[in-house]
């Protein structure tokens, strides 16, 4: 069964939530769990914006493709930094939960994006 990129994100998110639910419930507090949930949601939205940039630019010239993907990546990182500051300074989120969740999902979703681009390029040949 071949899953689309958004479906892959949802499946990955679901599996990681199922794996993390019990340890988080037993060994952490509500503030930690809420911060982790917020981090996972924002990183999923971030990955979806990356997917949209790839889809919008895939059939354009190589130059335009790189502008969309790398320019979009820079804008997304700026957005994430601003979001992180707001969550910590204004909403007093748990820093460890928020940062570790965001970092984890950034790595996982970036790998999924790279694999998606590679498969998309291979299917065009």
MMTF fields as JSON, N, C-alpha, C and O atoms, coordinates in Angstrom:
{
  "mmtfVersion": "1.0.0",
  "mmtfProducer": "UNKNOWN",
  "numBonds": 499,
  "numAtoms": 500,
  "numGroups": 125,
  "numChains": 1,
  "numModels": 1,
  "chainsPerModel": [1],
  "groupsPerChain": [125],
  "chainIdList": ["A"],
  "bondAtomList": [4, 2, 8, 6, 12, 10, 16, 14, 20, 18, 24, 22, 28, 26, 32, 30, 36, 34, 40, 38, 44, 42, 48, 46, 52, 50, 56, 54, 60, 58, 64, 62, 68, 66, 72, 70, 76, 74, 80, 78, 84, 82, 88, 86, 92, 90, 96, 94, 100, 98, 104, 102, 108, 106, 112, 110, 116, 114, 120, 118, 124, 122, 128, 126, 132, 130, 136, 134, 140, 138, 144, 142, 148, 146, 152, 150, 156, 154, 160, 158, 164, 162, 168, 166, 172, 170, 176, 174, 180, 178, 184, 182, 188, 186, 192, 190, 196, 194, 200, 198, 204, 202, 208, 206, 212, 210, 216, 214, 220, 218, 224, 222, 228, 226, 232, 230, 236, 234, 240, 238, 244, 242, 248, 246, 252, 250, 256, 254, 260, 258, 264, 262, 268, 266, 272, 270, 276, 274, 280, 278, 284, 282, 288, 286, 292, 290, 296, 294, 300, 298, 304, 302, 308, 306, 312, 310, 316, 314, 320, 318, 324, 322, 328, 326, 332, 330, 336, 334, 340, 338, 344, 342, 348, 346, 352, 350, 356, 354, 360, 358, 364, 362, 368, 366, 372, 370, 376, 374, 380, 378, 384, 382, 388, 386, 392, 390, 396, 394, 400, 398, 404, 402, 408, 406, 412, 410, 416, 414, 420, 418, 424, 422, 428, 426, 432, 430, 436, 434, 440, 438, 444, 442, 448, 446, 452, 450, 456, 454, 460, 458, 464, 462, 468, 466, 472, 470, 476, 474, 480, 478, 484, 482, 488, 486, 492, 490, 496, 494],
  "bondOrderList": [1, 1, 1, 1, 1, 1, 1, 1, 1, 1, 1, 1, 1, 1, 1, 1, 1, 1, 1, 1, 1, 1, 1, 1, 1, 1, 1, 1, 1, 1, 1, 1, 1, 1, 1, 1, 1, 1, 1, 1, 1, 1, 1, 1, 1, 1, 1, 1, 1, 1, 1, 1, 1, 1, 1, 1, 1, 1, 1, 1, 1, 1, 1, 1, 1, 1, 1, 1, 1, 1, 1, 1, 1, 1, 1, 1, 1, 1, 1, 1, 1, 1, 1, 1, 1, 1, 1, 1, 1, 1, 1, 1, 1, 1, 1, 1, 1, 1, 1, 1, 1, 1, 1, 1, 1, 1, 1, 1, 1, 1, 1, 1, 1, 1, 1, 1, 1, 1, 1, 1, 1, 1, 1, 1],
  "groupList": [{"groupName": "UNK", "atomNameList": ["N", "CA", "C", "O"], "elementList": ["N", "C", "C", "O"], "formalChargeList": [0, 0, 0, 0], "bondAtomList": [1, 0, 2, 1, 3, 2], "bondOrderList": [1, 1, 2], "singleLetterCode": "X", "chemCompType": "L-PEPTIDE LINKING"}],
  "groupTypeList": [0, 0, 0, 0, 0, 0, 0, 0, 0, 0, 0, 0, 0, 0, 0, 0, 0, 0, 0, 0, 0, 0, 0, 0, 0, 0, 0, 0, 0, 0, 0, 0, 0, 0, 0, 0, 0, 0, 0, 0, 0, 0, 0, 0, 0, 0, 0, 0, 0, 0, 0, 0, 0, 0, 0, 0, 0, 0, 0, 0, 0, 0, 0, 0, 0, 0, 0, 0, 0, 0, 0, 0, 0, 0, 0, 0, 0, 0, 0, 0, 0, 0, 0, 0, 0, 0, 0, 0, 0, 0, 0, 0, 0, 0, 0, 0, 0, 0, 0, 0, 0, 0, 0, 0, 0, 0, 0, 0, 0, 0, 0, 0, 0, 0, 0, 0, 0, 0, 0, 0, 0, 0, 0, 0, 0],
  "groupIdList": [1, 2, 3, 4, 5, 6, 7, 8, 9, 10, 11, 12, 13, 14, 15, 16, 17, 18, 19, 20, 21, 22, 23, 24, 25, 26, 27, 28, 29, 30, 31, 32, 33, 34, 35, 36, 37, 38, 39, 40, 41, 42, 43, 44, 45, 46, 47, 48, 49, 50, 51, 52, 53, 54, 55, 56, 57, 58, 59, 60, 61, 62, 63, 64, 65, 66, 67, 68, 69, 70, 71, 72, 73, 74, 75, 76, 77, 78, 79, 80, 81, 82, 83, 84, 85, 86, 87, 88, 89, 90, 91, 92, 93, 94, 95, 96, 97, 98, 99, 100, 101, 102, 103, 104, 105, 106, 107, 108, 109, 110, 111, 112, 113, 114, 115, 116, 117, 118, 119, 120, 121, 122, 123, 124, 125],
  "secStructList": [7, 7, 7, 7, 2, 2, 2, 2, 2, 2, 2, 2, 2, 2, 2, 2, 2, 2, 2, 2, 2, 2, 2, 2, 2, 2, 2, 1, 7, 2, 2, 2, 2, 2, 2, 2, 2, 2, 2, 2, 2, 2, 2, 2, 2, 2, 2, 2, 2, 2, 2, 2, 2, 2, 2, 2, 2, 6, 6, 1, 7, 2, 2, 2, 2, 2, 2, 2, 2, 2, 2, 2, 2, 2, 2, 2, 2, 2, 2, 2, 2, 2, 2, 2, 2, 2, 2, 2, 2, 6, 1, 7, 7, 7, 2, 2, 2, 2, 2, 2, 2, 2, 2, 2, 2, 2, 2, 2, 2, 2, 2, 2, 2, 2, 2, 2, 2, 2, 2, 2, 2, 2, 2, 2, 7],
  "xCoordList": [0.846, 0.0, 0.89, 1.789, 0.631, 1.422, 0.673, -0.445, 1.303, 0.681, 1.182, 2.35, 0.295, 0.714, 1.525, 1.53, 2.201, 3.022, 2.2, 2.611, 1.053, 0.254, -0.189, -0.239, -0.506, -0.875, 0.31, 0.143, 1.508, 2.71, 2.927, 3.301, 2.688, 2.825, 1.847, 2.218, 0.612, -0.411, -0.09, -0.225, 0.335, 0.688, 1.873, 1.855, 2.899, 4.077, 3.697, 4.129, 2.894, 2.439, 1.637, 1.837, 0.742, -0.064, 0.77, 0.536, 1.743, 2.603, 3.415, 3.515, 3.993, 4.813, 3.965, 4.416, 2.754, 1.865, 1.508, 1.516, 1.197, 0.874, 2.055, 1.874, 3.26, 4.447, 4.788, 5.295, 4.51, 4.898, 3.814, 4.104, 2.579, 1.47, 1.667, 1.603, 1.902, 2.0, 3.182, 2.989, 4.398, 5.507, 5.264, 5.589, 4.695, 4.416, 3.363, 3.492, 2.342, 1.262, 1.76, 1.345, 2.65, 3.122, 4.219, 4.195, 5.171, 6.371, 6.434, 7.414, 5.426, 5.485, 4.199, 3.282, 4.165, 2.972, 2.184, 2.597, 1.061, 0.163, 0.814, 0.612, 1.587, 2.271, 3.251, 3.345, 3.972, 4.926, 4.191, 4.61, 3.094, 2.325, 1.737, 1.785, 1.186, 0.617, 1.685, 1.448, 2.848, 3.946, 4.384, 4.662, 4.446, 4.816, 3.759, 4.097, 2.499, 1.423, 1.503, 1.366, 1.723, 1.83, 3.014, 2.905, 4.141, 5.321, 5.063, 5.504, 4.36, 4.088, 3.127, 3.288, 2.145, 1.199, 1.899, 1.708, 2.702, 3.356, 4.354, 4.518, 5.018, 5.964, 5.24, 5.763, 4.06, 3.265, 2.807, 2.861, 2.359, 1.968, 3.179, 3.059, 4.332, 5.565, 5.881, 6.227, 5.766, 6.043, 5.035, 5.394, 3.791, 2.783, 3.094, 2.87, 3.605, 4.028, 5.205, 5.284, 6.111, 7.215, 6.708, 7.194, 5.737, 5.119, 4.475, 4.622, 3.769, 3.134, 4.17, 3.95, 5.298, 6.37, 6.94, 7.216, 7.112, 7.623, 6.631, 7.015, 5.372, 4.35, 4.215, 4.073, 4.261, 4.093, 5.256, 5.074, 6.449, 7.64, 8.219, 9.19, 7.667, 8.313, 8.469, 9.513, 7.488, 7.55, 8.083, 7.994, 8.624, 9.235, 10.71, 11.189, 11.422, 12.857, 13.591, 13.086, 14.777, 15.577, 15.838, 15.788, 16.113, 16.362, 15.144, 15.271, 13.979, 12.747, 12.455, 12.01, 12.709, 12.491, 13.322, 12.809, 14.608, 15.475, 15.075, 15.194, 14.605, 14.127, 12.94, 12.892, 11.991, 10.815, 11.197, 10.781, 11.989, 12.297, 13.194, 12.878, 14.314, 15.234, 14.735, 14.944, 14.081, 13.472, 12.354, 12.215, 11.554, 10.491, 11.04, 10.465, 12.164, 12.783, 13.248, 13.075, 13.837, 14.293, 13.106, 13.17, 12.035, 10.842, 10.219, 9.772, 10.192, 9.624, 10.46, 9.908, 11.785, 12.648, 12.468, 12.472, 12.311, 12.049, 10.719, 10.63, 9.697, 8.392, 8.511, 7.923, 9.267, 9.437, 10.154, 9.803, 11.153, 11.874, 10.947, 10.961, 10.148, 9.196, 8.163, 7.85, 7.642, 6.677, 7.273, 6.622, 8.504, 9.181, 9.319, 9.051, 9.734, 9.853, 8.508, 8.422, 7.47, 6.138, 5.676, 5.153, 5.867, 5.42, 6.161, 5.576, 7.435, 8.219, 7.981, 7.744, 8.042, 7.949, 6.521, 6.291, 5.572, 4.197, 3.384, 2.693, 3.473, 2.633, 3.344, 2.735, 4.615, 5.417, 5.352, 5.165, 5.51, 5.529, 6.762, 7.759, 6.691, 7.836, 8.89, 8.655, 10.045, 11.08, 11.595, 11.751, 11.858, 12.401, 11.411, 11.796, 10.157, 9.146, 8.971, 8.93, 8.869, 8.641, 9.826, 9.647, 11.028, 12.218, 12.503, 12.815, 12.399, 12.7, 11.676, 12.036, 10.421, 9.391, 9.595, 9.52, 9.852, 10.069, 11.303, 11.273, 12.376, 13.594, 13.349, 13.75, 12.698, 12.411, 11.592, 11.951, 10.5, 9.652, 10.316, 10.059, 11.155, 11.894, 12.761, 12.77, 13.489, 14.333, 13.503, 13.802, 12.476, 11.653, 10.966, 10.993, 10.357, 9.621, 10.554, 10.184, 11.755, 12.725, 13.154, 13.288, 13.367, 13.696, 12.554, 12.791, 11.323, 10.171, 10.108, 9.785, 10.412, 10.419, 11.473, 11.205, 12.669, 13.754, 13.39, 13.591, 12.862, 12.444, 11.332, 11.316, 10.41, 9.32, 9.865, 9.435, 10.809, 11.398, 12.123, 11.989, 12.886, 13.611, 12.657, 12.898, 11.583, 10.611, 9.912, 9.64, 9.63, 8.957, 9.865, 9.401, 11.143, 12.098, 12.242, 12.264, 12.337, 12.487, 11.267, 11.404, 10.089, 8.877, 8.767, 8.024, 9.495, 9.474, 10.38, 10.245, 11.305, 12.27, 11.705, 12.387],
  "yCoordList": [-1.178, 0.0, 1.24, 1.373, 2.14, 3.352, 4.514, 4.847, 5.117, 6.227, 7.55, 7.677, 8.533, 9.877, 10.484, 9.96, 11.58, 12.207, 12.621, 12.328, 13.291, 13.62, 12.38, 12.404, 11.309, 10.07, 9.502, 8.995, 9.586, 9.129, 9.934, 9.382, 11.242, 12.087, 11.653, 11.534, 11.419, 11.034, 9.68, 9.506, 8.721, 7.398, 7.508, 6.924, 8.252, 8.435, 9.109, 8.687, 10.148, 10.849, 9.912, 9.894, 9.143, 8.203, 7.151, 6.852, 6.587, 5.562, 6.145, 5.536, 7.32, 7.913, 8.321, 8.219, 8.778, 9.121, 7.869, 7.884, 6.788, 5.535, 5.021, 4.536, 5.129, 4.66, 5.541, 5.052, 6.834, 7.766, 7.974, 8.471, 7.605, 7.939, 7.404, 8.176, 6.121, 5.54, 6.1, 6.523, 6.119, 6.695, 8.156, 8.562, 8.936, 10.332, 10.431, 11.248, 9.618, 9.653, 9.251, 9.83, 8.259, 7.731, 8.606, 8.865, 9.061, 9.696, 11.214, 11.816, 11.848, 13.305, 13.932, 13.246, 15.263, 15.978, 16.519, 16.374, 17.134, 17.629, 18.727, 18.777, 19.6, 20.679, 20.105, 20.602, 19.071, 18.414, 17.802, 17.962, 17.102, 16.444, 17.475, 17.289, 18.551, 19.605, 20.229, 20.468, 20.491, 21.063, 20.112, 20.542, 18.825, 17.826, 17.755, 17.624, 17.839, 17.811, 19.025, 18.9, 20.182, 21.406, 21.309, 21.679, 20.813, 20.647, 19.702, 19.961, 18.616, 17.656, 18.239, 18.0, 18.991, 19.601, 20.635, 20.646, 21.498, 22.551, 21.961, 22.493, 20.877, 20.265, 19.532, 19.439, 19.021, 18.4, 19.462, 19.247, 20.6, 21.713, 22.182, 22.455, 22.275, 22.67, 21.709, 22.149, 20.418, 19.423, 19.526, 19.326, 19.834, 19.997, 21.206, 21.165, 22.278, 23.432, 23.06, 23.516, 22.24, 21.753, 20.934, 21.07, 20.093, 19.279, 20.177, 19.932, 21.206, 22.122, 22.836, 23.04, 23.218, 23.867, 22.914, 23.319, 21.66, 20.66, 20.464, 20.469, 20.293, 20.062, 21.252, 21.074, 22.45, 23.655, 23.852, 24.375, 23.434, 23.748, 22.569, 22.747, 21.389, 20.198, 20.247, 19.845, 20.714, 20.722, 22.04, 22.284, 22.873, 24.119, 23.866, 22.742, 24.897, 24.743, 24.382, 24.6, 23.834, 23.447, 24.648, 24.542, 25.778, 27.007, 27.388, 27.697, 27.363, 27.694, 26.671, 27.024, 25.397, 24.346, 24.616, 24.563, 24.906, 25.165, 26.443, 26.516, 27.445, 28.669, 28.36, 28.809, 27.593, 27.237, 26.388, 26.671, 25.35, 24.41, 25.05, 25.001, 25.653, 26.229, 27.556, 27.846, 28.361, 29.588, 29.274, 29.917, 28.272, 27.83, 27.277, 27.482, 26.568, 26.014, 27.137, 27.06, 28.177, 29.312, 30.003, 30.34, 30.212, 30.841, 29.964, 30.464, 28.669, 27.753, 27.742, 27.71, 27.767, 27.801, 29.105, 29.105, 30.218, 31.501, 31.443, 31.885, 30.904, 30.737, 29.871, 30.191, 28.778, 27.886, 28.586, 28.39, 29.399, 30.129, 31.121, 31.227, 31.841, 32.793, 32.047, 32.466, 30.955, 30.141, 29.646, 29.692, 29.177, 28.658, 29.739, 29.493, 30.925, 32.034, 32.381, 32.596, 32.433, 32.751, 31.685, 32.005, 30.426, 29.337, 29.339, 29.031, 29.684, 29.668, 30.931, 30.849, 32.092, 33.359, 33.735, 34.233, 33.503, 33.931, 32.839, 33.102, 31.62, 30.544, 29.647, 28.731, 29.903, 29.169, 27.656, 26.898, 27.24, 25.807, 25.165, 25.837, 23.877, 23.117, 23.086, 22.53, 23.682, 23.838, 22.488, 22.276, 21.583, 20.272, 19.513, 18.955, 19.491, 18.765, 19.383, 18.675, 20.696, 21.385, 21.21, 20.838, 21.474, 21.372, 19.942, 19.698, 19.006, 17.619, 17.082, 16.361, 17.424, 16.988, 17.628, 16.952, 18.927, 19.611, 19.065, 18.862, 18.827, 18.294, 16.897, 16.6, 16.048, 14.683, 14.693, 14.034, 15.438, 15.455, 16.171, 15.827, 17.152, 17.803, 16.776, 16.724, 15.958, 14.924, 13.901, 13.594, 13.384, 12.343, 12.873, 12.22, 14.041, 14.574, 15.037, 14.972, 15.504, 15.87, 14.629, 14.675, 13.536, 12.274, 11.863, 11.444, 11.982, 11.649, 12.555, 12.086, 13.844, 14.77, 14.371, 14.373, 14.03, 13.646, 12.379, 12.302, 11.399, 10.151, 10.437, 9.861, 11.319, 11.679, 12.311, 11.96, 13.244, 13.896, 12.867, 12.877, 11.983, 10.965, 10.058, 9.753, 9.632, 8.773, 9.523, 8.956, 10.779, 11.585, 11.764, 11.69, 11.996, 12.131, 10.802, 10.774, 9.711, 8.387, 8.02, 7.367, 8.43, 8.095, 8.909, 8.531, 10.016, 10.851, 10.311, 10.682, 9.432, 8.918, 7.796, 7.257],
  "zCoordList": [0.0, 0.0, 0.0, 0.831, -0.937, -1.068, -0.413, -0.805, 0.579, 1.297, 0.743, 0.374, 0.687, 0.304, 1.449, 2.563, 1.167, 2.202, 3.424, 4.547, 3.25, 4.443, 5.224, 6.454, 4.517, 5.207, 5.984, 7.093, 5.399, 6.099, 7.379, 8.414, 7.3, 8.492, 9.577, 10.744, 9.192, 10.165, 10.786, 11.997, 9.968, 10.489, 11.445, 12.528, 11.048, 11.903, 13.21, 14.283, 13.119, 14.316, 15.216, 16.431, 14.63, 15.409, 16.117, 17.288, 15.411, 16.017, 17.164, 18.229, 16.951, 18.018, 19.219, 20.36, 18.974, 20.094, 20.887, 22.118, 20.181, 20.874, 21.695, 22.812, 21.141, 21.858, 23.058, 24.067, 22.948, 24.012, 25.062, 26.151, 24.761, 25.652, 27.067, 28.024, 27.22, 28.563, 29.362, 30.502, 28.803, 29.584, 29.98, 31.095, 29.068, 29.404, 30.501, 31.412, 30.422, 31.41, 32.798, 33.801, 32.851, 34.131, 34.747, 35.95, 33.94, 34.487, 34.36, 34.797, 33.78, 33.642, 34.165, 34.617, 34.088, 34.539, 33.343, 32.192, 33.633, 32.582, 31.739, 30.526, 32.368, 31.642, 30.622, 29.5, 31.008, 30.116, 28.924, 27.777, 29.203, 28.139, 27.18, 25.964, 27.716, 26.87, 25.985, 24.801, 26.544, 25.758, 24.654, 23.534, 24.963, 23.956, 22.848, 21.671, 23.224, 22.227, 21.306, 20.089, 21.887, 21.092, 20.137, 18.968, 20.632, 19.786, 18.624, 17.504, 18.878, 17.802, 16.765, 15.568, 17.213, 16.275, 15.404, 14.188, 16.002, 15.222, 14.231, 13.133, 14.6, 13.67, 12.541, 11.431, 12.81, 11.752, 10.756, 9.545, 11.264, 10.392, 9.586, 8.391, 10.224, 9.55, 8.399, 7.302, 8.642, 7.603, 6.457, 5.297, 6.774, 5.719, 4.84, 3.63, 5.436, 4.635, 3.738, 2.597, 4.243, 3.42, 2.244, 1.121, 2.509, 1.457, 0.397, -0.8, 0.833, -0.12, -0.981, -2.175, -0.384, -1.145, -2.191, -3.321, -1.817, -2.763, -3.904, -5.074, -3.566, -4.589, -5.537, -6.747, -4.992, -5.805, -6.77, -7.869, -6.359, -7.145, -7.911, -8.647, -7.77, -8.321, -9.838, -10.352, -10.552, -12.015, -12.573, -13.776, -11.722, -12.178, -12.46, -12.314, -12.859, -13.127, -11.838, -10.737, -11.995, -10.828, -9.934, -8.708, -10.544, -9.791, -8.949, -7.764, -9.564, -8.836, -7.746, -6.654, -8.052, -7.059, -5.809, -4.691, -6.002, -4.85, -4.111, -2.888, -4.846, -4.19, -3.281, -2.136, -3.797, -2.998, -1.793, -0.669, -2.03, -0.955, 0.097, 1.285, -0.322, 0.661, 1.224, 2.402, 0.396, 0.905, 1.877, 2.918, 1.524, 2.419, 3.715, 4.783, 3.617, 4.82, 5.748, 6.965, 5.165, 5.979, 6.65, 7.832, 5.906, 6.485, 7.565, 8.597, 7.327, 8.324, 9.597, 10.697, 9.461, 10.651, 11.421, 12.652, 10.699, 11.352, 12.102, 13.248, 11.463, 12.099, 13.353, 14.386, 13.267, 14.415, 15.563, 16.726, 15.245, 16.292, 16.992, 18.218, 16.221, 16.805, 17.653, 18.767, 17.129, 17.861, 19.175, 20.219, 19.116, 20.302, 21.373, 22.549, 20.966, 21.918, 22.549, 23.758, 21.739, 22.264, 23.249, 24.317, 22.895, 23.77, 25.105, 26.144, 25.077, 26.313, 27.134, 28.34, 26.497, 27.232, 27.62, 28.722, 26.735, 26.992, 27.69, 28.675, 27.174, 27.698, 28.706, 29.258, 28.945, 29.943, 29.75, 30.702, 28.505, 28.201, 28.804, 29.068, 29.018, 29.506, 28.401, 27.329, 28.665, 27.645, 27.161, 25.959, 28.083, 27.707, 26.824, 25.796, 27.215, 26.437, 25.055, 24.049, 25.016, 23.748, 22.804, 21.644, 23.292, 22.441, 22.006, 20.841, 22.923, 22.553, 21.558, 20.628, 21.744, 20.801, 19.436, 18.41, 19.424, 18.154, 17.441, 16.227, 18.171, 17.567, 17.004, 15.879, 17.778, 17.329, 16.043, 15.068, 16.045, 14.858, 13.687, 12.533, 13.959, 12.876, 12.156, 10.926, 12.914, 12.31, 11.538, 10.384, 12.168, 11.536, 10.282, 9.239, 10.374, 9.229, 8.115, 6.943, 8.455, 7.424, 6.647, 5.424, 7.344, 6.666, 5.738, 4.604, 6.22, 5.369, 4.137, 3.045, 4.299, 3.163, 2.142, 0.941, 2.611, 1.705, 0.94, -0.272, 1.639, 0.984, -0.023, -1.111, 0.333, -0.568, -1.848, -2.946, -1.707, -2.885, -3.747, -4.971, -3.117, -3.88, -4.655, -5.822, -4.012, -4.695, -5.821, -6.879, -5.593, -6.612, -7.831, -8.969, -7.595, -8.693, -9.434, -10.665, -8.691, -9.31, -10.153, -11.188, -9.723, -10.48, -11.772, -12.678, -11.863, -13.061, -14.165, -15.331, -13.78, -14.772, -15.578, -16.45]
}
